[in-house]
mmCIF file with all atom_site columns, C-alpha atoms in Angstrom:
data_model
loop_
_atom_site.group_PDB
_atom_site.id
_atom_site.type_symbol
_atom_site.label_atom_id
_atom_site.label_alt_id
_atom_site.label_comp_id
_atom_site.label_asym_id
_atom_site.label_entity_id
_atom_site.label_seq_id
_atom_site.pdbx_PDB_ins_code
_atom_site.Cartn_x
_atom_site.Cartn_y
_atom_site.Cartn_z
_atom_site.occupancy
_atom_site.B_iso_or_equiv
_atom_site.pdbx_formal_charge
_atom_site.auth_seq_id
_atom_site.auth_comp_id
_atom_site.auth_asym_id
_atom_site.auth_atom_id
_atom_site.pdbx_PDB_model_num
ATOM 1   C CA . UNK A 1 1   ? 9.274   -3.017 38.661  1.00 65.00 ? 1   UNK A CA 1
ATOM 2   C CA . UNK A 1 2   ? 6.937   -5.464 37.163  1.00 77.00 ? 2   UNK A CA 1
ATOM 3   C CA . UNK A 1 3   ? 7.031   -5.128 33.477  1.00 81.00 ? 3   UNK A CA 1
ATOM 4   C CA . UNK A 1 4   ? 4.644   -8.142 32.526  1.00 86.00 ? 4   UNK A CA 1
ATOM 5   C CA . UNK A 1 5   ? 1.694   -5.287 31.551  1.00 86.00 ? 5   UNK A CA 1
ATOM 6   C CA . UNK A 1 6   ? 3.956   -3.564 29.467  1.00 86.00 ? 6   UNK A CA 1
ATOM 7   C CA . UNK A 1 7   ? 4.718   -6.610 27.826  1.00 90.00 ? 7   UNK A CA 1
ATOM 8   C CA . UNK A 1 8   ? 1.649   -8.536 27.003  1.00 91.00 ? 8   UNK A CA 1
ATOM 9   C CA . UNK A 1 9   ? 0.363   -4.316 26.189  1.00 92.00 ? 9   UNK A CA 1
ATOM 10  C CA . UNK A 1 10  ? 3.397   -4.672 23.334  1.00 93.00 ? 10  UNK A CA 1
ATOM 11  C CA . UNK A 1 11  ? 2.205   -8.201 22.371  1.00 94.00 ? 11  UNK A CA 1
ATOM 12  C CA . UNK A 1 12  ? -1.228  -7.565 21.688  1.00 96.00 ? 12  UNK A CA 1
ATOM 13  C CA . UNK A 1 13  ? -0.664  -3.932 20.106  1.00 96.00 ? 13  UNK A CA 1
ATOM 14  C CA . UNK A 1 14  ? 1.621   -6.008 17.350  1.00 96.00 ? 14  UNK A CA 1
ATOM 15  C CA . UNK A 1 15  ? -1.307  -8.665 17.139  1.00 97.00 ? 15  UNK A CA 1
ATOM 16  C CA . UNK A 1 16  ? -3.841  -5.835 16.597  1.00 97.00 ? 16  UNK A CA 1
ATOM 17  C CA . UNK A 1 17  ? -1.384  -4.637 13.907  1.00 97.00 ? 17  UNK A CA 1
ATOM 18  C CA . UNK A 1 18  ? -0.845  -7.466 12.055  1.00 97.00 ? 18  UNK A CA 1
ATOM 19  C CA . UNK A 1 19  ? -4.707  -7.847 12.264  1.00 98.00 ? 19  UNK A CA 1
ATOM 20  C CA . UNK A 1 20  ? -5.553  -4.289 10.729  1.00 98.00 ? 20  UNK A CA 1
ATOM 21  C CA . UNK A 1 21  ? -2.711  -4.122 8.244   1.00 98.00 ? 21  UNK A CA 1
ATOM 22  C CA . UNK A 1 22  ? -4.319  -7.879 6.864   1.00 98.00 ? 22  UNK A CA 1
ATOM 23  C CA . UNK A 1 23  ? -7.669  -6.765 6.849   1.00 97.00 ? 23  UNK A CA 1
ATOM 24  C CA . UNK A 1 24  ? -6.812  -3.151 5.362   1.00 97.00 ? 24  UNK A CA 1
ATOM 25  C CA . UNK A 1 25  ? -5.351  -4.918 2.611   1.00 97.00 ? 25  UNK A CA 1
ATOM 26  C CA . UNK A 1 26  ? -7.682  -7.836 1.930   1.00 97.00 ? 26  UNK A CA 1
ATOM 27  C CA . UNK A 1 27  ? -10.345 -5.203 1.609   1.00 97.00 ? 27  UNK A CA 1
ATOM 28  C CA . UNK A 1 28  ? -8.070  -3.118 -0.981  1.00 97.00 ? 28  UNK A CA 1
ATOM 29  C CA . UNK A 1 29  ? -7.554  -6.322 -2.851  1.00 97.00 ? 29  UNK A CA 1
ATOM 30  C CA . UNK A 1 30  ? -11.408 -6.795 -2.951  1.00 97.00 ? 30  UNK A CA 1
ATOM 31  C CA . UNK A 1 31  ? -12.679 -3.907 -4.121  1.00 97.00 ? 31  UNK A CA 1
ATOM 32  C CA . UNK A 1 32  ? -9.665  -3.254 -6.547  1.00 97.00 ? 32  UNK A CA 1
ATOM 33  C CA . UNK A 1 33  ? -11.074 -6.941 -7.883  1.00 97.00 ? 33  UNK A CA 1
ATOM 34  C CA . UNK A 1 34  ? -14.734 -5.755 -7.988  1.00 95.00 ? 34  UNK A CA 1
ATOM 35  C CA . UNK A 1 35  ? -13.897 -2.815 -9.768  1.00 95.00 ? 35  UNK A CA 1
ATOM 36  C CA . UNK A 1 36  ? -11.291 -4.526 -12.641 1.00 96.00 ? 36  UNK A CA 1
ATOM 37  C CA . UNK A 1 37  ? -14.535 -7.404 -13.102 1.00 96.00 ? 37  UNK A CA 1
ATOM 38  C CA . UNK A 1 38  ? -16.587 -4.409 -14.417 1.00 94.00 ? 38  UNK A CA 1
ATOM 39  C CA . UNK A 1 39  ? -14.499 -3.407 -17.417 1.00 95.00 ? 39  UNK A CA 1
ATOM 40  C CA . UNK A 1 40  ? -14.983 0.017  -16.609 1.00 95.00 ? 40  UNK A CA 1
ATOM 41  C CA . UNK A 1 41  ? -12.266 2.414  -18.463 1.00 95.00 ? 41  UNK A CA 1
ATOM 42  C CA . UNK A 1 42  ? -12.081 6.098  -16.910 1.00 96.00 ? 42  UNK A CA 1
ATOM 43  C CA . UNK A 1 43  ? -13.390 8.087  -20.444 1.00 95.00 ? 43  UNK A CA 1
ATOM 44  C CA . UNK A 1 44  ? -10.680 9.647  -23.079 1.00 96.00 ? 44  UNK A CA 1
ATOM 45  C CA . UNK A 1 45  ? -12.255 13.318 -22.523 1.00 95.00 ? 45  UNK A CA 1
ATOM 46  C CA . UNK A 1 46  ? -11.373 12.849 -18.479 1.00 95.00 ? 46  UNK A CA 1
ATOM 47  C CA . UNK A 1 47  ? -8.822  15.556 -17.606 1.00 95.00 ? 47  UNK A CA 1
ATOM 48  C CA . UNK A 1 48  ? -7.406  13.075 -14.875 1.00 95.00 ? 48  UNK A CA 1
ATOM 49  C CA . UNK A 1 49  ? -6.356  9.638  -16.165 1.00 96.00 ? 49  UNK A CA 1
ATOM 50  C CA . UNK A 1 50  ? -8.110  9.312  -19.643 1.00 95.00 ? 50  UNK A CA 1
ATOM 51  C CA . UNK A 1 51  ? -8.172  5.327  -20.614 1.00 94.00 ? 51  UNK A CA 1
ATOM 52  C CA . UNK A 1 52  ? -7.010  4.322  -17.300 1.00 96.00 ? 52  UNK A CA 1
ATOM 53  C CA . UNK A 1 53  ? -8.702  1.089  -16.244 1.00 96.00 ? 53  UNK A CA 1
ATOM 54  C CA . UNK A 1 54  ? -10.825 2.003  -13.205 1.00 96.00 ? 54  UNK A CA 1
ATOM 55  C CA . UNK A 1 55  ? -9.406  0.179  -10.848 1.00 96.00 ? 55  UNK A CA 1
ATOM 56  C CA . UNK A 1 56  ? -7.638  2.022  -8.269  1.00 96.00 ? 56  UNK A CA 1
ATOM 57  C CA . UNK A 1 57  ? -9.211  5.220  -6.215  1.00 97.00 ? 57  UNK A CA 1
ATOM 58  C CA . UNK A 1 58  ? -7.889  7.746  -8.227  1.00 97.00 ? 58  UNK A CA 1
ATOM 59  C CA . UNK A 1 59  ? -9.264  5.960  -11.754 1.00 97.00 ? 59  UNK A CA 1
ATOM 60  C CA . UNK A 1 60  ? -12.655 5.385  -9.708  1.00 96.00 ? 60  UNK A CA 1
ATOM 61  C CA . UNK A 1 61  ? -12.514 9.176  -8.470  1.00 96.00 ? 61  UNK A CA 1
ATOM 62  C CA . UNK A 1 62  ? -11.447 10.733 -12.204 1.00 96.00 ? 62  UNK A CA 1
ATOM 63  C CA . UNK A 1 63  ? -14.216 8.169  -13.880 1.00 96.00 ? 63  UNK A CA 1
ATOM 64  C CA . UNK A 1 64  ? -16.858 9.706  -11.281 1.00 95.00 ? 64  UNK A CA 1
ATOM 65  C CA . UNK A 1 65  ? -16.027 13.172 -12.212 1.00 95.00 ? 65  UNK A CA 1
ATOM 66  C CA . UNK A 1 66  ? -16.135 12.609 -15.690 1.00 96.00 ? 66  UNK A CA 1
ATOM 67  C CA . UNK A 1 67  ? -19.632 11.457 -15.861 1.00 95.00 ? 67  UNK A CA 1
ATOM 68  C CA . UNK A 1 68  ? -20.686 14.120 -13.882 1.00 92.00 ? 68  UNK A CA 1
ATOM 69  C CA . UNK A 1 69  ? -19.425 16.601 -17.012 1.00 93.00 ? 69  UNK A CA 1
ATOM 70  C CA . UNK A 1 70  ? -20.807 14.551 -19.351 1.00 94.00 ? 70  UNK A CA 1
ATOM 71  C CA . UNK A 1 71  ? -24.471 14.565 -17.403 1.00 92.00 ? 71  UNK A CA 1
ATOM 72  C CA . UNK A 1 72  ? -23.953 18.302 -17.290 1.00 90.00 ? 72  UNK A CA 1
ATOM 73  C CA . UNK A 1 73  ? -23.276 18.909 -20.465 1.00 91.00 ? 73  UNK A CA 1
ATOM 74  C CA . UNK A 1 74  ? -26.270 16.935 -21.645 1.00 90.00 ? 74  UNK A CA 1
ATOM 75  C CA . UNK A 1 75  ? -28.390 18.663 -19.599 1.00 89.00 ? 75  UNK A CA 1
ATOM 76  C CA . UNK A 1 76  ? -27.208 22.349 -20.107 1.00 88.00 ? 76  UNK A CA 1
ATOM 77  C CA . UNK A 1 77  ? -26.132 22.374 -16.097 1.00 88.00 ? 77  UNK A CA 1
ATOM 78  C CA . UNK A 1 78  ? -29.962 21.401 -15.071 1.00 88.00 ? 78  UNK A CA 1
ATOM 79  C CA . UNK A 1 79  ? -29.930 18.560 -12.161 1.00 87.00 ? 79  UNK A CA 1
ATOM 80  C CA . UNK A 1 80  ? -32.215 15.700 -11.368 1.00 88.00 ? 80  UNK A CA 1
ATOM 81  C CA . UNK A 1 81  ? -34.599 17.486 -9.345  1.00 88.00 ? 81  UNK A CA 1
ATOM 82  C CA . UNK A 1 82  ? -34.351 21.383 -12.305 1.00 89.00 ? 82  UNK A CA 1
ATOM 83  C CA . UNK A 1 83  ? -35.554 18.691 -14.576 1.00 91.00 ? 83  UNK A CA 1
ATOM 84  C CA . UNK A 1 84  ? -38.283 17.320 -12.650 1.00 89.00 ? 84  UNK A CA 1
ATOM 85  C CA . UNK A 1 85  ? -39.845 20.878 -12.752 1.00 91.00 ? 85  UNK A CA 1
ATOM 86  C CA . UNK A 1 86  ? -39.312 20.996 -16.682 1.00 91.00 ? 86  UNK A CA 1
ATOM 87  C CA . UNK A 1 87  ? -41.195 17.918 -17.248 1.00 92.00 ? 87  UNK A CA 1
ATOM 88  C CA . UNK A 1 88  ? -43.812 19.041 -15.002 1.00 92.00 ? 88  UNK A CA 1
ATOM 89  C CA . UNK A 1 89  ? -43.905 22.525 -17.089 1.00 93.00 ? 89  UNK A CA 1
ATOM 90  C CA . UNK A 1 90  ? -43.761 20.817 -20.196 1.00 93.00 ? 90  UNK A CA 1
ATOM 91  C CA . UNK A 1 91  ? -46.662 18.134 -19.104 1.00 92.00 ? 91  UNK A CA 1
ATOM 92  C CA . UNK A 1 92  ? -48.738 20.984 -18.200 1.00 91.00 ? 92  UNK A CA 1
ATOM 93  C CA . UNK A 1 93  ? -48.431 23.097 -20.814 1.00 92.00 ? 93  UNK A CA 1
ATOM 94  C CA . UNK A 1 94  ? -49.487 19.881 -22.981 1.00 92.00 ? 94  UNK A CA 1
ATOM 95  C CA . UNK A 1 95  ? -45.888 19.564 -24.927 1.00 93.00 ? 95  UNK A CA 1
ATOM 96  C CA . UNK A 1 96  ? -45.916 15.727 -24.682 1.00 91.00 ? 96  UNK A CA 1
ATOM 97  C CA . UNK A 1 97  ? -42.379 15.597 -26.950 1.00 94.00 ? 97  UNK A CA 1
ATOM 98  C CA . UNK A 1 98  ? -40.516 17.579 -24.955 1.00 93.00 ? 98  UNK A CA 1
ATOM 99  C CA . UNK A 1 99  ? -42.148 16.056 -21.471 1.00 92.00 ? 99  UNK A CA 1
ATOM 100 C CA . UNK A 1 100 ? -40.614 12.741 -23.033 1.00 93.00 ? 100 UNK A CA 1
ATOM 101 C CA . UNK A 1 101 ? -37.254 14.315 -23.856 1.00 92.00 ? 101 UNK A CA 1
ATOM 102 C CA . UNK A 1 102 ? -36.366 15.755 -20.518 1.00 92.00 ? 102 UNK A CA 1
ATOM 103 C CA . UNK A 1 103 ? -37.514 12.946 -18.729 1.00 92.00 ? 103 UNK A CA 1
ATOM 104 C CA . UNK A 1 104 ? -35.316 11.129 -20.924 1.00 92.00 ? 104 UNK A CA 1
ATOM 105 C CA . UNK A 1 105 ? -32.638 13.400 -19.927 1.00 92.00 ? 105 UNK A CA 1
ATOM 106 C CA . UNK A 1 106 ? -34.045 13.244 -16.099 1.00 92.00 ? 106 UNK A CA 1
ATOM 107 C CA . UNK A 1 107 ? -33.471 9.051  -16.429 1.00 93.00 ? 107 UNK A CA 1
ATOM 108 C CA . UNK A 1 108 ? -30.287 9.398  -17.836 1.00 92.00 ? 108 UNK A CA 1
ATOM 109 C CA . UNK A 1 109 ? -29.049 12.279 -14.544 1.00 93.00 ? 109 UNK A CA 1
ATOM 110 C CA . UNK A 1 110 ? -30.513 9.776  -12.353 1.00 93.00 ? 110 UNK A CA 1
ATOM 111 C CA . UNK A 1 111 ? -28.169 6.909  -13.434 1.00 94.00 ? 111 UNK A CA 1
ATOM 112 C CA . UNK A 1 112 ? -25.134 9.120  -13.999 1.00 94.00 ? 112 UNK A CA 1
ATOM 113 C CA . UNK A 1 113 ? -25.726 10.193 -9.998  1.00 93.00 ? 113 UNK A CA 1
ATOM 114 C CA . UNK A 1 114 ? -25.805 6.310  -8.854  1.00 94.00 ? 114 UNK A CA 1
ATOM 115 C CA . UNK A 1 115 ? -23.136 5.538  -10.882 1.00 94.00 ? 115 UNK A CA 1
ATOM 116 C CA . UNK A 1 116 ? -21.390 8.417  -9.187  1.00 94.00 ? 116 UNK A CA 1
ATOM 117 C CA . UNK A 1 117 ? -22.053 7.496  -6.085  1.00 95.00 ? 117 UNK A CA 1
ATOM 118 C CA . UNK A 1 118 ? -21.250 4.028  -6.289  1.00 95.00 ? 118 UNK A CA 1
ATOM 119 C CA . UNK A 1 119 ? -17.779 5.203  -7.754  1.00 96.00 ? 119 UNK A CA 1
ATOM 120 C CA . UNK A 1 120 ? -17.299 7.608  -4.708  1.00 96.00 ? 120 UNK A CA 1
ATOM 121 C CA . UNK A 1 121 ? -18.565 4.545  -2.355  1.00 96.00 ? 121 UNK A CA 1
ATOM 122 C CA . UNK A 1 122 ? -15.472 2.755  -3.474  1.00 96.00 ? 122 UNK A CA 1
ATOM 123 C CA . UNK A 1 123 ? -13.093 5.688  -3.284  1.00 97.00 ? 123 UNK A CA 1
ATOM 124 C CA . UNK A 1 124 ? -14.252 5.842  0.273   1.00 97.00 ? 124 UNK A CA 1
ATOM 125 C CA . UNK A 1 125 ? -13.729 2.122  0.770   1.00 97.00 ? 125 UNK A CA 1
ATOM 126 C CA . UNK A 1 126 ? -10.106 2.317  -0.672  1.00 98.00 ? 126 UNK A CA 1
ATOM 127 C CA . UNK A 1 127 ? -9.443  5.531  2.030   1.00 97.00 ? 127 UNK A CA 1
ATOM 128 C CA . UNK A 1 128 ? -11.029 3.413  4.954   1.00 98.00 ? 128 UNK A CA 1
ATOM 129 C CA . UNK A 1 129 ? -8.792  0.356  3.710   1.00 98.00 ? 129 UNK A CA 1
ATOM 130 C CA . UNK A 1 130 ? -5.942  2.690  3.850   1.00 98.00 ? 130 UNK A CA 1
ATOM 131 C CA . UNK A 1 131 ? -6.610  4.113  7.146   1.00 98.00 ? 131 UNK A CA 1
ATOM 132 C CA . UNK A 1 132 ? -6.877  0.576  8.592   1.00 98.00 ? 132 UNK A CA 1
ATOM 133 C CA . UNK A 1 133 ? -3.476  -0.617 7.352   1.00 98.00 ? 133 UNK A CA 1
ATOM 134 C CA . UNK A 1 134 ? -1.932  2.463  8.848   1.00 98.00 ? 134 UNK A CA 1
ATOM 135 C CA . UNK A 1 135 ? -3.432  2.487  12.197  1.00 98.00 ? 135 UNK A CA 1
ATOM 136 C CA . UNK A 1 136 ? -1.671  -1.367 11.862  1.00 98.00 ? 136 UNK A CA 1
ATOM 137 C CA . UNK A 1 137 ? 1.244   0.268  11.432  1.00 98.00 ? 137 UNK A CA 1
ATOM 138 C CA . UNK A 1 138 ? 1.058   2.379  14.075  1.00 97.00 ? 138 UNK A CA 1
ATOM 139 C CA . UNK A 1 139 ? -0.484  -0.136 15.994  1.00 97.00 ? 139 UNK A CA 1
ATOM 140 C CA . UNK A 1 140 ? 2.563   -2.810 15.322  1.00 96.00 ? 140 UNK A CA 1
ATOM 141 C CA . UNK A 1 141 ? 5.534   -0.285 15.952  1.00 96.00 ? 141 UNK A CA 1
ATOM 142 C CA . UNK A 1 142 ? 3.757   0.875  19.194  1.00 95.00 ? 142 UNK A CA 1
ATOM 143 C CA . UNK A 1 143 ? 3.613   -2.585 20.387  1.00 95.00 ? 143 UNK A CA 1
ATOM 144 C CA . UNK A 1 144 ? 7.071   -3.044 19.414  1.00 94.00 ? 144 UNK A CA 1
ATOM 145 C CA . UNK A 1 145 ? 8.202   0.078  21.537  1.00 93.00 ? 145 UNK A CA 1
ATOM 146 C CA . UNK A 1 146 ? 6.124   -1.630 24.648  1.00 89.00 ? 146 UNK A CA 1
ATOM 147 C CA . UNK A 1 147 ? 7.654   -5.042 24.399  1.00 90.00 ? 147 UNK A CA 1
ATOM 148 C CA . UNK A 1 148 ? 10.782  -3.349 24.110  1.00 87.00 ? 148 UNK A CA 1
ATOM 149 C CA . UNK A 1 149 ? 10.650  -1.379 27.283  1.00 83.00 ? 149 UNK A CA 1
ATOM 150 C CA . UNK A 1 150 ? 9.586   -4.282 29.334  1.00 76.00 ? 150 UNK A CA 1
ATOM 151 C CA . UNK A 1 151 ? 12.948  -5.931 28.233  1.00 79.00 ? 151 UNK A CA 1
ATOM 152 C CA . UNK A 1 152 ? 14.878  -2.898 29.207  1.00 76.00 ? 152 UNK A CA 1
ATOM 153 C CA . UNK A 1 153 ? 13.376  -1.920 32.080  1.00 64.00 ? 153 UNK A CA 1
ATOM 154 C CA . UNK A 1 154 ? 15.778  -1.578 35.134  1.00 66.00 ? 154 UNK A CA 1
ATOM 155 C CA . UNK A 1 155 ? 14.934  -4.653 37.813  1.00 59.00 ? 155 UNK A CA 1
ATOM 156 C CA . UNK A 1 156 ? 14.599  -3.111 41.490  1.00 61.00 ? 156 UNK A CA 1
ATOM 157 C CA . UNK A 1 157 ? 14.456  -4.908 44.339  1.00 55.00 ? 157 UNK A CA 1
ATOM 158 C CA . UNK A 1 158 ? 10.869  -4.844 45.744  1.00 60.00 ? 158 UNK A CA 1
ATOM 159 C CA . UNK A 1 159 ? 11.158  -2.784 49.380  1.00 57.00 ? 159 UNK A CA 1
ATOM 160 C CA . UNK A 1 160 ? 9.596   -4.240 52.397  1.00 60.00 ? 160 UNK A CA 1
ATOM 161 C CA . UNK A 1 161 ? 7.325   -1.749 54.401  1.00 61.00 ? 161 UNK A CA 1
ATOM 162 C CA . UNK A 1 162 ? 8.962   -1.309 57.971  1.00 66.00 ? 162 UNK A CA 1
ATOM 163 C CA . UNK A 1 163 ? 7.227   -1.448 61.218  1.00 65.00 ? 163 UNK A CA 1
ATOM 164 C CA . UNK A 1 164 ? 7.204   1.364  62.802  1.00 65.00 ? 164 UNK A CA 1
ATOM 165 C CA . UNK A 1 165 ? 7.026   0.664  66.673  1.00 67.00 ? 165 UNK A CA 1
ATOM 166 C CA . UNK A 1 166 ? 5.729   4.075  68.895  1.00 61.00 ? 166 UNK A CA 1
#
């Protein structure tokens, strides 16, 4: 039995391992350091890690959900594109201050959503990072199994096809 495909199989499985679980955690490392360079603290009102540094998915995830509240509550519950008809309503019915106001209030949704969004982006990013390091895992102990096998694997003698004479 030739078990040289079942080796070099093992051998570049682990490789392909080592591989993801490096660049799983180089890209957790990189975002964790793009995130602590912003100085962003998750807000004392958060139900989910209040003061936390954001830094980590689950400070990134509570800070996210926390300026969603706080958008809401300014708001009343009204979203980006409510307020949008408001302004228009207000402009039209010639009510200049509170045109201003709500759009003010429209601005201010608008950058709560990207700042949302980036947050979530990097939640994502952390759960792709951790997905790569595990498939390395799996990758590197299926590779080990191969090259394993190849070493065990029972040595038969190669058989010789007969003639047959009629």
């Amino acid at each position: 039995m030739n078990t040289k495909p079942a080796k070099v199989t093992g051998i570049v499985a682990i490789i392909a391992g080592i591989v993801f679980i490096l660049a799983g955690g180089v890209t957790w490392g990189l975002i964790t350091s793009n995130l602590t360079e912003q100085n962003i603290s998750v807000a004392e009102d958060s139900p989910m890690l209040p003061g936390d540094d954001v830094n980590g998915p689950f400070s990134a995830f509570a800070q996210a959900q926390i300026i969603n509240t706080h958008a809401e509550s300014l708001t009343g519950g009204k979203t980006y594109a409510e307020l949008g008809g408001d302004v228009a309503a207000a402009e039209e019915a010639g009510d200049t201050a509170l045109a201003e106001e709500l759009q003010g209030q429209r601005n201010t949704v608008m950058n709560a959503s990207f700042l949302r969004a980036s947050l979530f982006t990097s939640v994502v990013a952390y759960g792709v990072a951790a997905l790569v390091m595990g498939l390395g895992v799996v990758l590197a102990v299926v590779g080990w199994a191969f090259t394993g096998l190849a070493k065990t694997a029972p040595v038969t003698a190669e058989r010789k096809p007969e003639l047959v004479t009629a």
